[in-house]
Amino acid sequence: MARPLINVPAKVKRGRAFEIKTLISHVMETGYRYTTVGARIPRDIVTLFSCSYNGEEIFRADLSPAISANPFITFFTVATENGTLEFKWTGDNGFFETATATITVE
Amino acid sequence: MSRSTPSPCAVGRRAAAATITALLLLAVAGSARATDIPLDQRRSGYADLGRDSKAMQDDDTVNPATLWVLDGEALWNQKAGAANRACADCHGDATASMKGVATRYPAFSPARNGPVNLEQRINLCRTEHQQATPLPFESRDLLALTAYVGRQSRGMVIAEASDERLKPFIDAGRKLFTQRLGQIDLSCAQCHDDNWGKRLAGVLLPQGHPNGYPLYRLEWQGVGSLQRRLRNCLIGMRAEPYAFGSSEFVALELFLMQRARGMTIETPAVRP
């Protein structure tokens, strides 16, 4: 079950910076490990994370095999207007997950 | 080649001899005490966490074990088995009905004529009431359900066993805890009662309390049960680990919970 967990304050003051915390369930298999019988475990990671605010991309991260399982990504942005934050995770083997959060700007 | 240079083989032997000496010293030092930790000196593994790991455990939106708890919540409400019943159909809202349950487990099961831990209790419910197949130990679903049930007791204290029928099993657990095992010939008590707070090869020896399970272990990159953790220790002692769900593991679990009675449940905790 790949379930994202988003934490965004429900209300933010206009012009203020606020923190966005995201957590997603993912094995982040590096591709460098072998099974006990010597078969290589294929890479299975999230490769790209992006966040858009009312359709405009405000944050993007490329993920690498060195990143731990269940990647936790946190960043700040400035509140400008009421709207929707959309989060996207893209990864190996066609992995794709989205989540949204709404914020009210006072 | 110079004669004074020791061969790599000799160096290896010397290192091995040094390791054995260190372990013998630990064993000798350990035999001196072997008493229980005074109740007021007990400390949760949380106290020895770094700042970042503490922050991870303290905030549910940062603690990756929350992902398991949320899965557990979904499973709680999902119908399963031939009876087509969900946990919620009998137990209702887990935040009310499961509050404090984890403080009393392992508990005595008349059906098994012995103690069962929370995972086994969930599986008993599955087989008896849901007529579903039991979930395998350490499977994501069983850990998720256990973490969800355990989460409802967070902040509550571990209960002292009042059931007289549990007594022989607590004693059996204590015996296992103090029994020397494996090629290294160590007992649990030698590290976790007699030498806690010291270091074993650079690693801090914790008191080994079970108050946060199932927990997210950074080394595992996932959530695991107390029995998985006990397995780690047994492998470190070079003893053959007991099977998941075995009477030995449940007795040890029961003894550890009684050893930690009165301590606060942190489920799902974060540990290195």
CSV table of C-alpha atoms in Angstrom, one decimal:
chain,number,residue,atom,x,y,z
A,1,MET,CA,0.0,0.0,0.0
A,2,ALA,CA,1.6,3.2,-1.1
A,3,ARG,CA,0.0,5.8,0.9
A,4,PRO,CA,1.3,9.4,1.1
A,5,LEU,CA,1.0,11.4,4.2
A,6,ILE,CA,0.9,15.2,3.9
A,7,ASN,CA,1.1,17.8,6.6
A,8,VAL,CA,0.2,21.3,5.7
A,9,PRO,CA,-1.2,24.0,8.0
A,10,ALA,CA,-4.9,24.5,7.2
A,11,LYS,CA,-4.6,28.3,7.6
A,12,VAL,CA,-1.6,30.5,6.8
A,13,LYS,CA,-1.0,34.3,7.0
A,14,ARG,CA,-0.5,35.9,3.6
A,15,GLY,CA,3.2,36.4,2.8
A,16,ARG,CA,4.3,34.1,5.5
A,17,ALA,CA,6.5,31.1,4.9
A,18,PHE,CA,5.1,27.8,6.0
A,19,GLU,CA,6.3,24.2,6.1
A,20,ILE,CA,5.1,21.3,4.1
A,21,LYS,CA,5.9,17.8,5.3
A,22,THR,CA,5.4,14.8,3.1
A,23,LEU,CA,6.0,11.1,3.8
A,24,ILE,CA,5.3,8.2,1.4
A,25,SER,CA,5.5,4.5,1.8
A,26,HIS,CA,8.1,3.1,-0.5
A,27,VAL,CA,10.8,0.3,-0.3
A,28,MET,CA,13.5,2.4,-2.1
A,29,GLU,CA,15.3,-0.8,-3.2
A,30,THR,CA,18.7,0.4,-4.2
A,31,GLY,CA,19.5,-2.1,-7.0
A,32,TYR,CA,22.8,-2.8,-5.4
A,33,ARG,CA,21.7,-5.7,-3.2
A,34,TYR,CA,21.7,-9.4,-3.9
A,35,THR,CA,19.6,-12.2,-2.6
A,36,THR,CA,21.1,-15.1,-0.7
A,37,VAL,CA,21.4,-17.1,-3.9
A,38,GLY,CA,23.2,-14.3,-5.7
A,39,ALA,CA,20.5,-12.8,-7.8
A,40,ARG,CA,20.5,-9.0,-8.1
A,41,ILE,CA,17.4,-7.3,-6.6
A,42,PRO,CA,16.3,-4.9,-9.3
A,43,ARG,CA,16.2,-1.2,-8.5
A,44,ASP,CA,12.9,0.1,-7.3
A,45,ILE,CA,13.0,3.7,-6.1
A,46,VAL,CA,11.0,6.9,-6.4
A,47,THR,CA,12.9,9.0,-8.9
A,48,LEU,CA,11.0,12.3,-8.9
A,49,PHE,CA,9.0,14.2,-6.4
A,50,SER,CA,7.2,17.5,-7.4
A,51,CYS,CA,4.8,19.9,-5.7
A,52,SER,CA,2.6,22.5,-7.5
A,53,TYR,CA,0.7,25.3,-5.9
A,54,ASN,CA,-2.4,26.2,-8.0
A,55,GLY,CA,-0.9,24.5,-11.0
A,56,GLU,CA,2.5,26.2,-10.8
A,57,GLU,CA,5.5,24.0,-9.8
A,58,ILE,CA,7.1,25.3,-6.6
A,59,PHE,CA,9.3,22.4,-5.6
A,60,ARG,CA,11.0,19.4,-7.3
A,61,ALA,CA,13.4,16.8,-6.1
A,62,ASP,CA,15.3,14.1,-7.9
A,63,LEU,CA,15.7,11.0,-5.7
A,64,SER,CA,18.6,8.6,-5.8
A,65,PRO,CA,19.2,5.1,-4.6
A,66,ALA,CA,21.0,6.4,-1.5
A,67,ILE,CA,17.7,7.8,-0.1
A,68,SER,CA,16.2,5.7,2.7
A,69,ALA,CA,12.9,3.8,2.5
A,70,ASN,CA,9.7,5.7,3.1
A,71,PRO,CA,11.2,9.0,1.9
A,72,PHE,CA,10.3,12.0,4.1
A,73,ILE,CA,10.5,15.3,2.2
A,74,THR,CA,10.0,18.7,3.8
A,75,PHE,CA,10.3,22.2,2.4
A,76,PHE,CA,9.0,25.7,2.8
A,77,THR,CA,7.0,28.0,0.6
A,78,VAL,CA,5.3,31.4,0.9
A,79,ALA,CA,1.5,31.6,1.1
A,80,THR,CA,0.1,33.9,-1.7
A,81,GLU,CA,-3.5,32.9,-2.2
A,82,ASN,CA,-6.1,30.2,-1.3
A,83,GLY,CA,-5.6,27.1,-3.3
A,84,THR,CA,-4.5,23.6,-3.7
A,85,LEU,CA,-1.2,22.0,-3.3
A,86,GLU,CA,-0.7,19.0,-5.5
A,87,PHE,CA,2.1,16.4,-4.8
A,88,LYS,CA,3.4,13.8,-7.3
A,89,TRP,CA,5.7,10.9,-6.8
A,90,THR,CA,7.1,9.1,-9.9
A,91,GLY,CA,9.2,6.1,-9.7
A,92,ASP,CA,10.5,2.8,-11.2
A,93,ASN,CA,8.1,0.1,-12.4
A,94,GLY,CA,5.5,2.7,-13.3
A,95,PHE,CA,5.1,3.9,-9.7
A,96,PHE,CA,2.9,7.0,-9.6
A,97,GLU,CA,1.2,8.5,-6.6
A,98,THR,CA,-0.5,11.8,-6.1
A,99,ALA,CA,-2.0,13.7,-3.2
A,100,THR,CA,-3.6,17.1,-2.7
A,101,ALA,CA,-3.9,19.5,0.2
A,102,THR,CA,-5.8,22.8,0.4
A,103,ILE,CA,-4.7,25.9,2.2
A,104,THR,CA,-6.6,29.0,3.3
A,105,VAL,CA,-4.6,32.2,3.2
A,106,GLU,CA,-5.7,34.9,5.6
B,1,MET,CA,59.5,-10.3,2.6
B,2,SER,CA,60.6,-9.2,6.1
B,3,ARG,CA,60.3,-11.8,8.8
B,4,SER,CA,59.1,-9.3,11.4
B,5,THR,CA,55.9,-8.6,9.4
B,6,PRO,CA,53.2,-10.8,10.8
B,7,SER,CA,51.2,-12.7,8.2
B,8,PRO,CA,47.6,-11.5,7.6
B,9,CYS,CA,46.5,-14.8,9.1
B,10,ALA,CA,48.3,-14.1,12.3
B,11,VAL,CA,46.8,-10.6,12.5
B,12,GLY,CA,43.4,-12.2,12.1
B,13,ARG,CA,44.0,-14.7,14.9
B,14,ARG,CA,45.2,-11.9,17.2
B,15,ALA,CA,42.1,-9.9,16.5
B,16,ALA,CA,39.9,-12.9,17.2
B,17,ALA,CA,41.8,-13.6,20.4
B,18,ALA,CA,41.3,-10.0,21.5
B,19,THR,CA,37.6,-10.2,20.7
B,20,ILE,CA,37.3,-13.4,22.8
B,21,THR,CA,39.2,-11.8,25.6
B,22,ALA,CA,36.8,-8.8,25.6
B,23,LEU,CA,33.8,-11.1,25.6
B,24,LEU,CA,35.3,-13.2,28.5
B,25,LEU,CA,35.8,-10.0,30.4
B,26,LEU,CA,32.2,-9.0,29.8
B,27,ALA,CA,31.1,-12.4,30.9
B,28,VAL,CA,33.1,-12.2,34.1
B,29,ALA,CA,32.0,-8.7,34.8
B,30,GLY,CA,28.4,-9.8,34.1
B,31,SER,CA,28.4,-12.7,36.6
B,32,ALA,CA,29.2,-10.2,39.4
B,33,ARG,CA,25.7,-8.7,39.6
B,34,ALA,CA,22.8,-10.4,37.8
B,35,THR,CA,20.1,-8.5,39.7
B,36,ASP,CA,17.0,-6.7,38.4
B,37,ILE,CA,17.2,-3.1,37.5
B,38,PRO,CA,15.7,-1.0,40.3
B,39,LEU,CA,12.3,0.3,39.2
B,40,ASP,CA,13.3,4.0,39.5
B,41,GLN,CA,16.4,3.4,37.4
B,42,ARG,CA,14.6,2.0,34.4
B,43,ARG,CA,14.8,4.1,31.2
B,44,SER,CA,13.1,3.7,27.9
B,45,GLY,CA,15.3,3.4,24.8
B,46,TYR,CA,13.8,6.8,23.8
B,47,ALA,CA,16.0,8.5,26.4
B,48,ASP,CA,19.1,7.4,24.5
B,49,LEU,CA,17.9,8.5,21.1
B,50,GLY,CA,19.6,11.4,19.3
B,51,ARG,CA,17.7,14.6,18.8
B,52,ASP,CA,16.6,13.8,15.2
B,53,SER,CA,15.3,10.4,16.1
B,54,LYS,CA,13.4,11.8,19.0
B,55,ALA,CA,11.8,14.4,16.7
B,56,MET,CA,10.9,11.6,14.4
B,57,GLN,CA,9.1,9.7,17.1
B,58,ASP,CA,7.4,12.8,18.6
B,59,ASP,CA,5.6,13.9,15.5
B,60,ASP,CA,3.1,11.5,13.9
B,61,THR,CA,3.4,13.2,10.5
B,62,VAL,CA,7.2,12.6,10.6
B,63,ASN,CA,7.2,9.1,12.1
B,64,PRO,CA,7.2,6.7,9.2
B,65,ALA,CA,5.5,4.1,11.4
B,66,THR,CA,2.4,6.2,10.9
B,67,LEU,CA,2.2,4.7,7.4
B,68,TRP,CA,1.7,1.3,9.1
B,69,VAL,CA,-0.8,2.7,11.6
B,70,LEU,CA,-2.9,4.1,8.8
B,71,ASP,CA,-2.8,0.8,6.9
B,72,GLY,CA,-3.9,-0.8,10.2
B,73,GLU,CA,-6.8,1.5,10.4
B,74,ALA,CA,-7.9,0.6,6.9
B,75,LEU,CA,-7.6,-3.1,7.7
B,76,TRP,CA,-9.5,-2.7,10.9
B,77,ASN,CA,-12.5,-1.5,8.9
B,78,GLN,CA,-12.1,-3.9,6.0
B,79,LYS,CA,-14.2,-7.1,5.9
B,80,ALA,CA,-12.2,-10.3,5.8
B,81,GLY,CA,-12.7,-14.1,5.8
B,82,ALA,CA,-15.7,-16.4,5.2
B,83,ALA,CA,-17.6,-14.6,7.9
B,84,ASN,CA,-17.3,-11.4,5.9
B,85,ARG,CA,-16.7,-9.4,9.1
B,86,ALA,CA,-14.3,-6.6,9.8
B,87,CYS,CA,-12.6,-6.0,13.2
B,88,ALA,CA,-14.8,-2.9,13.5
B,89,ASP,CA,-18.0,-5.0,13.2
B,90,CYS,CA,-17.4,-6.6,16.6
B,91,HIS,CA,-15.0,-4.1,18.3
B,92,GLY,CA,-16.4,-0.9,16.9
B,93,ASP,CA,-14.2,2.2,17.1
B,94,ALA,CA,-10.7,1.1,18.0
B,95,THR,CA,-9.8,4.4,19.5
B,96,ALA,CA,-12.2,3.5,22.3
B,97,SER,CA,-12.4,-0.3,22.3
B,98,MET,CA,-8.7,-0.9,21.9
B,99,LYS,CA,-7.5,1.7,24.4
B,100,GLY,CA,-5.2,0.1,27.0
B,101,VAL,CA,-5.3,-3.3,25.4
B,102,ALA,CA,-1.6,-3.3,24.5
B,103,THR,CA,-0.8,-2.6,28.2
B,104,ARG,CA,-2.0,-6.0,29.2
B,105,TYR,CA,-0.5,-8.2,26.5
B,106,PRO,CA,0.8,-11.0,26.3
B,107,ALA,CA,-2.4,-12.2,28.1
B,108,PHE,CA,-3.6,-15.6,29.1
B,109,SER,CA,-5.7,-17.4,26.5
B,110,PRO,CA,-7.8,-20.3,27.8
B,111,ALA,CA,-8.0,-21.6,24.3
B,112,ARG,CA,-4.2,-21.9,24.0
B,113,ASN,CA,-3.8,-22.7,27.7
B,114,GLY,CA,-1.0,-20.2,27.8
B,115,PRO,CA,-0.1,-16.6,27.0
B,116,VAL,CA,-0.7,-15.1,23.6
B,117,ASN,CA,0.8,-11.8,22.4
B,118,LEU,CA,-1.0,-9.1,20.5
B,119,GLU,CA,-0.1,-10.5,17.1
B,120,GLN,CA,-1.4,-14.0,18.1
B,121,ARG,CA,-4.6,-12.4,19.6
B,122,ILE,CA,-5.3,-10.7,16.3
B,123,ASN,CA,-4.7,-14.0,14.4
B,124,LEU,CA,-7.0,-15.8,16.9
B,125,CYS,CA,-9.7,-13.3,16.1
B,126,ARG,CA,-9.1,-13.8,12.4
B,127,THR,CA,-9.4,-17.6,12.5
B,128,GLU,CA,-12.2,-17.8,15.1
B,129,HIS,CA,-14.4,-14.9,14.3
B,130,GLN,CA,-13.6,-13.8,10.8
B,131,GLN,CA,-12.9,-17.3,9.6
B,132,ALA,CA,-9.9,-16.0,7.7
B,133,THR,CA,-6.4,-17.3,7.3
B,134,PRO,CA,-4.0,-16.1,10.0
B,135,LEU,CA,-1.6,-13.4,8.8
B,136,PRO,CA,2.0,-14.5,8.7
B,137,PHE,CA,4.3,-13.1,11.4
B,138,GLU,CA,6.2,-10.0,10.3
B,139,SER,CA,3.8,-9.5,7.3
B,140,ARG,CA,3.0,-5.9,6.6
B,141,ASP,CA,-0.7,-6.5,7.4
B,142,LEU,CA,-0.1,-8.1,10.8
B,143,LEU,CA,2.4,-5.4,11.8
B,144,ALA,CA,0.0,-2.7,10.6
B,145,LEU,CA,-2.9,-4.1,12.6
B,146,THR,CA,-0.7,-4.6,15.7
B,147,ALA,CA,0.7,-1.1,15.4
B,148,TYR,CA,-2.8,0.4,15.0
B,149,VAL,CA,-4.1,-1.5,18.1
B,150,GLY,CA,-0.9,-0.7,20.0
B,151,ARG,CA,-1.1,3.0,19.1
B,152,GLN,CA,-4.4,3.2,21.0
B,153,SER,CA,-2.5,2.6,24.3
B,154,ARG,CA,0.2,5.2,23.6
B,155,GLY,CA,1.0,7.2,26.8
B,156,MET,CA,-0.6,4.5,29.0
B,157,VAL,CA,1.5,2.5,31.4
B,158,ILE,CA,2.2,-1.2,31.1
B,159,ALA,CA,0.0,-3.1,33.5
B,160,GLU,CA,1.2,-5.5,36.2
B,161,ALA,CA,0.0,-9.0,35.4
B,162,SER,CA,-2.8,-9.8,37.8
B,163,ASP,CA,-3.7,-13.2,36.2
B,164,GLU,CA,-2.3,-15.9,38.4
B,165,ARG,CA,-2.3,-18.3,35.5
B,166,LEU,CA,0.5,-16.2,33.8
B,167,LYS,CA,2.9,-16.6,36.7
B,168,PRO,CA,4.6,-19.9,35.5
B,169,PHE,CA,5.1,-18.3,32.1
B,170,ILE,CA,6.6,-15.1,33.6
B,171,ASP,CA,9.0,-17.4,35.5
B,172,ALA,CA,9.8,-19.3,32.3
B,173,GLY,CA,10.5,-16.0,30.6
B,174,ARG,CA,12.8,-14.9,33.4
B,175,LYS,CA,14.7,-18.1,33.2
B,176,LEU,CA,15.2,-17.7,29.4
B,177,PHE,CA,16.3,-14.1,30.1
B,178,THR,CA,19.0,-15.2,32.5
B,179,GLN,CA,20.1,-18.3,30.7
B,180,ARG,CA,23.4,-18.3,28.9
B,181,LEU,CA,22.9,-19.2,25.3
B,182,GLY,CA,24.8,-19.6,22.0
B,183,GLN,CA,28.4,-19.9,21.0
B,184,ILE,CA,29.2,-16.7,22.9
B,185,ASP,CA,27.6,-18.1,26.0
B,186,LEU,CA,25.8,-14.9,27.0
B,187,SER,CA,22.5,-14.3,28.6
B,188,CYS,CA,20.1,-11.4,27.9
B,189,ALA,CA,20.6,-10.3,31.5
B,190,GLN,CA,24.3,-9.9,31.2
B,191,CYS,CA,23.9,-7.1,28.7
B,192,HIS,CA,20.6,-5.6,29.6
B,193,ASP,CA,20.5,-6.0,33.4
B,194,ASP,CA,24.2,-5.9,34.4
B,195,ASN,CA,25.8,-3.7,31.8
B,196,TRP,CA,23.2,-1.4,30.3
B,197,GLY,CA,24.5,2.1,29.6
B,198,LYS,CA,28.0,0.7,28.7
B,199,ARG,CA,29.1,0.1,25.2
B,200,LEU,CA,29.5,-3.1,23.3
B,201,ALA,CA,31.8,-2.5,20.3
B,202,GLY,CA,30.8,1.2,20.2
B,203,VAL,CA,27.1,0.5,20.5
B,204,LEU,CA,25.2,1.6,23.6
B,205,LEU,CA,23.7,-1.3,25.5
B,206,PRO,CA,20.0,-0.4,26.2
B,207,GLN,CA,18.0,-1.8,29.1
B,208,GLY,CA,15.9,-3.6,26.5
B,209,HIS,CA,12.4,-2.6,27.3
B,210,PRO,CA,9.5,-3.6,25.0
B,211,ASN,CA,7.4,-0.4,25.5
B,212,GLY,CA,7.5,0.8,21.9
B,213,TYR,CA,6.7,-2.2,19.7
B,214,PRO,CA,5.9,-2.7,16.9
B,215,LEU,CA,8.4,0.1,16.1
B,216,TYR,CA,10.1,1.7,13.2
B,217,ARG,CA,13.8,0.7,13.3
B,218,LEU,CA,16.0,2.8,11.1
B,219,GLU,CA,18.3,-0.2,10.6
B,220,TRP,CA,15.3,-2.2,9.3
B,221,GLN,CA,14.0,0.6,7.2
B,222,GLY,CA,10.6,-0.5,8.3
B,223,VAL,CA,8.3,-1.6,11.2
B,224,GLY,CA,9.1,-4.8,13.0
B,225,SER,CA,7.9,-6.7,16.1
B,226,LEU,CA,9.5,-7.3,19.4
B,227,GLN,CA,10.1,-10.9,18.4
B,228,ARG,CA,12.1,-9.7,15.3
B,229,ARG,CA,14.2,-7.6,17.7
B,230,LEU,CA,14.7,-10.6,20.0
B,231,ARG,CA,15.8,-12.6,17.0
B,232,ASN,CA,18.5,-10.0,16.3
B,233,CYS,CA,19.9,-10.4,19.8
B,234,LEU,CA,19.9,-14.2,19.6
B,235,ILE,CA,21.7,-14.1,16.3
B,236,GLY,CA,24.2,-11.7,17.9
B,237,MET,CA,24.7,-14.2,20.7
B,238,ARG,CA,25.2,-16.8,18.0
B,239,ALA,CA,22.3,-18.8,19.4
B,240,GLU,CA,19.7,-20.4,17.2
B,241,PRO,CA,16.7,-18.0,17.3
B,242,TYR,CA,13.3,-19.4,18.4
B,243,ALA,CA,10.6,-19.5,15.8
B,244,PHE,CA,8.2,-16.6,15.5
B,245,GLY,CA,5.2,-17.2,17.8
B,246,SER,CA,7.0,-19.9,19.7
B,247,SER,CA,6.3,-20.4,23.4
B,248,GLU,CA,9.8,-19.3,24.3
B,249,PHE,CA,9.4,-16.0,22.5
B,250,VAL,CA,6.0,-15.3,24.0
B,251,ALA,CA,7.3,-16.1,27.5
B,252,LEU,CA,10.3,-13.8,27.0
B,253,GLU,CA,7.9,-11.1,25.7
B,254,LEU,CA,5.7,-11.6,28.8
B,255,PHE,CA,8.6,-11.4,31.1
B,256,LEU,CA,10.0,-8.3,29.4
B,257,MET,CA,6.6,-6.5,29.7
B,258,GLN,CA,6.5,-7.4,33.4
B,259,ARG,CA,10.1,-6.1,33.8
B,260,ALA,CA,8.8,-2.9,32.2
B,261,ARG,CA,5.6,-2.7,34.2
B,262,GLY,CA,4.6,0.9,34.9
B,263,MET,CA,6.6,2.3,32.0
B,264,THR,CA,4.9,4.2,29.3
B,265,ILE,CA,3.8,2.7,26.0
B,266,GLU,CA,5.3,4.6,23.0
B,267,THR,CA,3.9,2.5,20.2
B,268,PRO,CA,4.9,3.0,17.4
B,269,ALA,CA,8.3,4.1,18.6
B,270,VAL,CA,11.4,4.9,16.5
B,271,ARG,CA,14.7,3.3,17.3
B,272,PRO,CA,18.1,3.3,15.6
